Amino acid sequence: MSHRTYAGPVAPRTTDRLTQRPLPASAVRLDPAGHLGRWQALNAAATLPHSIEQLETSGVLPNLRRVVGESDAEYVGYMFADSDLYKTLEAIGWEIGRTGTTAFDAFLADSLALLTRVQDTDGYLNSYIQGTRPDDRFADLRWAHELYCYGHLIQAAVALHRGAGRDDFLALARRSADLLVRRFGPDGEAGYCGHPEVETALVELYRETGHEPYLATARRMVDERGQDLALLGPDRLGAHYFQDQAPVRESHEATGHAVRQLYLNAGVTDVWTEQGDDTLLAAMDAQWDSAHHQKMYVTGAMGSRHFDESFGDAYELPPDRAYAETCAAIADVHWSYRMLLAEGGSRYADAVERALLNAVAASVSADGRAFFYSNPLHLREGHREEENAPSRRTPWYSCACCPPNIARLVASLHAYVATADATSLRVHLFAAGEVDVPAHLGSGTLRISTAYPADGRVVVDVDGELAGALALRLPGWAQDVTASVDGAAPVAVGSMTVEDGYLVLPAGTRRVELDLPMPAVAVSAHPRVDAVRGSVALTRGPVVYCVEQADHLGGPSVEDVRLVPGAPVEVVAADGALPRLVAAGVAAATTGDALYRVGTGPADGEPVRLTAIPYAEWGNRTTGAMRVWIPLA
Amino acid sequence: MSHRTYAGPVAPRTTDRLTQRPLPASAVRLDPAGHLGRWQALNAAATLPHSIEQLETSGVLPNLRRVVGESDAEYVGYMFADSDLYKTLEAIGWEIGRTGTTAFDAFLADSLALLTRVQDTDGYLNSYIQGTRPDDRFADLRWAHELYCYGHLIQAAVALHRGAGRDDFLALARRSADLLVRRFGPDGEAGYCGHPEVETALVELYRETGHEPYLATARRMVDERGQDLALLGPDRLGAHYFQDQAPVRESHEATGHAVRQLYLNAGVTDVWTEQGDDTLLAAMDAQWDSAHHQKMYVTGAMGSRHFDESFGDAYELPPDRAYAETCAAIADVHWSYRMLLAEGGSRYADAVERALLNAVAASVSADGRAFFYSNPLHLREGHREEENAPSRRTPWYSCACCPPNIARLVASLHAYVATADATSLRVHLFAAGEVDVPAHLGSGTLRISTAYPADGRVVVDVDGELAGALALRLPGWAQDVTASVDGAAPVAVGSMTVEDGYLVLPAGTRRVELDLPMPAVAVSAHPRVDAVRGSVALTRGPVVYCVEQADHLGGPSVEDVRLVPGAPVEVVAADGALPRLVAAGVAAATTGDALYRVGTGPADGEPVRLTAIPYAEWGNRTTGAMRVWIPLA
């Protein structure tokens, strides 16, 4: 365990506009036996080493070597393949901060040396352009992803600076960032990237270095956006694909490529954080509502369309053809956490939790070495496999943005657990572990004991002195919550102090036992979500469930099962794992071949016991149909 | 009115395997006051001249001119742009046959001269390859669409030979076809096109010329398919996109790009027709069931996915993101008609009619000069416009395959009305007009009087002598059908002779009055069509209806309306047009912003009168939400 103090992935320099402020990432330590702590351990033991292996075999490292004559291989992969390396390096930065591991030191040394050799004297560094189109530097801002790659390079350098205390990557990244400032900064030409990402990275680099031109450059890119990508003219996918159809301040609907929109929003929120301008925050409020109240899957995934990996129209949320890219769910965690800092309010933490425990969690296999890129909520019987519409997780992808993105998020997960304001310490994610009390609120440590989300009991002990208030999130899904304070009898939280969706306990509290009842609950969607009409999703606490054929082998197809409305749903506990849900269902009566017929649907058929597993665990056994949304009998 | 005898678009040379045989196209004349006849007149007066204009302005003709130095313009459009010209020429061929018009003679002369100048001495003719990649002849069979374009050239030449009696286009097309025979025929190399089309065209050219190598070449292409496009290796879209994942005989599921699959199936059915080999027909039977029992929209449209314009999985039929390309519906008319010839059975004519009166009809504006490329069944409120997901028809498209495809189909519509076998004359499509009795069944003419599909009364008078039986289709949607024969009292057709879904009347019949009751009927989809669960489509006879905001201005959004189950649906007749349907509905009660909530759907709200119009007529007024599938209250 490292004991260095280090900042996490969002470290605002200007905090006076913020409702909440991050704790140092080092202030939070997850218990490796807890739900999130186990995931971090798996990430460190499997996902991160696996990613490093894949960087070699997938061609990312050879792509860089060939620029300096150290490889004869052809360039392989998409033009933004460098970013796979950068995201992996970022994950290593957080991992070193978290554990002090030296396991990656040799890889870091090799990577730094290679990147240093490839980087041009002016700071330019991009294996695709340097290696295949050397005359095209910054010639195709719309598609070439150069600024996107610099963004990930910068974020890696910041993580390695914070987590590992390394100046070397930061110096390298600054040479590239300085090039961006000269070229696209306040004194440069107008220009911004077809794939937003560099905006948030430049703000973070400003935060880490105090060098204001980085912030000014990010701000300019945000301000310029919506000018049709520096007048490059129309694209087949439409300006909205690039969030370029209108200025940021006028774009109130989450639209176009989902990851682009969400990364942009993280950057815009960061610019607002450091510079103000409430027209930016107002746009972010509208964007957040659009994304979360009209365009979010129940799993927290976003992006409905395969065609252009985009948000669809409002309420266009097909479960079977959900694109639901892993990176979009990760991006929403990034952005919603920034909105939480900006405005407080448990809805933001609810969104982080929903995405994290469902969409993001589902993207990783049980062994941490295979991944979903898209995360559909319904896999049809007889489904034709495609790389981005699979029935099984894959070790890597031709477009491998997701796996190392998971690695960097999970390595920094602890940073999302708690924040503070002037008078209170707030816990957002319930995870077994420890949270250091920030100095302005006292001293010592919160000890959080919980099997959450397997169980809704969360015990927080204050080891030390908490001179400020302790605020615990009351999740939006939770009802009939009680809390026992300092050994007193449990009391309904409705009779206690609740602010912004948080139960607020006074200074001096020593122990809170929060009880979040977790019955299995059937959830329905807004009636305009036509694709799931007449169906419900089974949930328990923050966890979304699905029925999978693997639990119904020999029975009816899960394509044909129906849930009996109102029937009790049994929670079947499993040792050390999330419980399963078992409920009464029926198989739909067969209706013959006719695709259309006069009258309404079929009668119900034979009773069947339905077993539902957490959506995050689907696809780890035999393949077969899967569905989150279950029609009602 | 021309009185030349000419064959229609499918003219089998070998008829002994067929259940039905086409009549000469000249044997059927549609009444220009009838539903289909009006469409033909509009096509001739508007769609066809409009298409000719667009060939100039969209760059199709300049593309050809630039090959021979007669234009300085850049090549414009997709690589298969030549086919827009060919489909327009085909439409002219049928139009001259139908009416004897000379209005297009100058255009024909110019086109022939231009094509003759561009065609190479070896028969090669392709403005994209000749004009932009002259060294790449037949180098990219998967994507270059060269054979596809030859297919349309051949079909144009055949139509102009049959309809206009012109040998000149046929000679030109044969020079190209002979090149294909040399290159890819029985003595040539293995090769087939990424976009099937040339197969059916080569069979038709064989039919028109009697030259067997054309047939043998088509047969070889069908036999070779499934070899991974002559070993070009994997494509991003997958071999199934090109129907190349398995040999034709083993491909029992309609899959991949819908137009490609359906064009291929037309060609395969043609090859079977001329050469036999029942393994081909067995594959077509399975394909037909897959397409029509699992992958067809209620409008007869096919192709569920925007991503790759493909059939989706079985029952994957989202109404909002229906791709439902016009060309796919046209292709299904082509193919299902060929299956009707092969096997008889009213189900094939039902499919032709469903596609024709709904999906294809919807693709043309009321003025015949604007078109849908994709034909969604649900347009959302606040929908973001895209070229292929529009709320209004467009005069032309960057990929303009559909408009001239409509022109050629509609100009030949009369050819689909009736067929004959050895002992009977069969009427498949009810359209006011005349059908000449073929010589082997007598003499004279059937006079068909009907306002169908506005009305279900169809009167057939025999003017002359019908020595064979008269068979009238009993549509799959029709119930309680009665017929009055030669003035007798109406009798339920169940008590008469019915074969293959046709009411069979004996030789000597003089007059039949068929009464197909047309109540408004609510239709539901197979329960695996998740996207329309709990919803019904209103239909009347063969016509599918939709609700459109234009009829509910000032009322609730048609996104939020519900149909009251079992409430009567009123049929409101309109003079000279299809009736509207009016039914009792309710507006859904508002449920607030929450996208997901515990429990099931909202209560019903205020009553509302719902007005439904034929789907074919949507989008001709103000824009706004539209939906075919209406949720039930």
PDB file of C-alpha atoms in Angstrom, chain B residues 95 108 146 237 306 407 467 470 518 611 619:
ATOM      1  CA  GLU B  95     -43.669   2.979 -70.980  1.00  0.00           C
ATOM      2  CA  LEU B 108     -33.199   7.513 -76.080  1.00  0.00           C
ATOM      3  CA  GLU B 146     -19.521  -3.246 -62.402  1.00  0.00           C
ATOM      4  CA  LEU B 237     -19.171  -5.815 -43.121  1.00  0.00           C
ATOM      5  CA  HIS B 306     -29.265   1.371 -40.960  1.00  0.00           C
ATOM      6  CA  ALA B 407     -40.147   4.328 -62.314  1.00  0.00           C
ATOM      7  CA  ALA B 467     -62.800 -21.600 -72.451  1.00  0.00           C
ATOM      8  CA  LEU B 470     -61.164 -17.996 -64.180  1.00  0.00           C
ATOM      9  CA  MET B 518     -63.061  -4.404 -45.866  1.00  0.00           C
ATOM     10  CA  THR B 611     -57.615   9.675 -37.333  1.00  0.00           C
ATOM     11  CA  GLY B 619     -45.509  12.888 -45.072  1.00  0.00           C
TER      12      GLY B 619
END
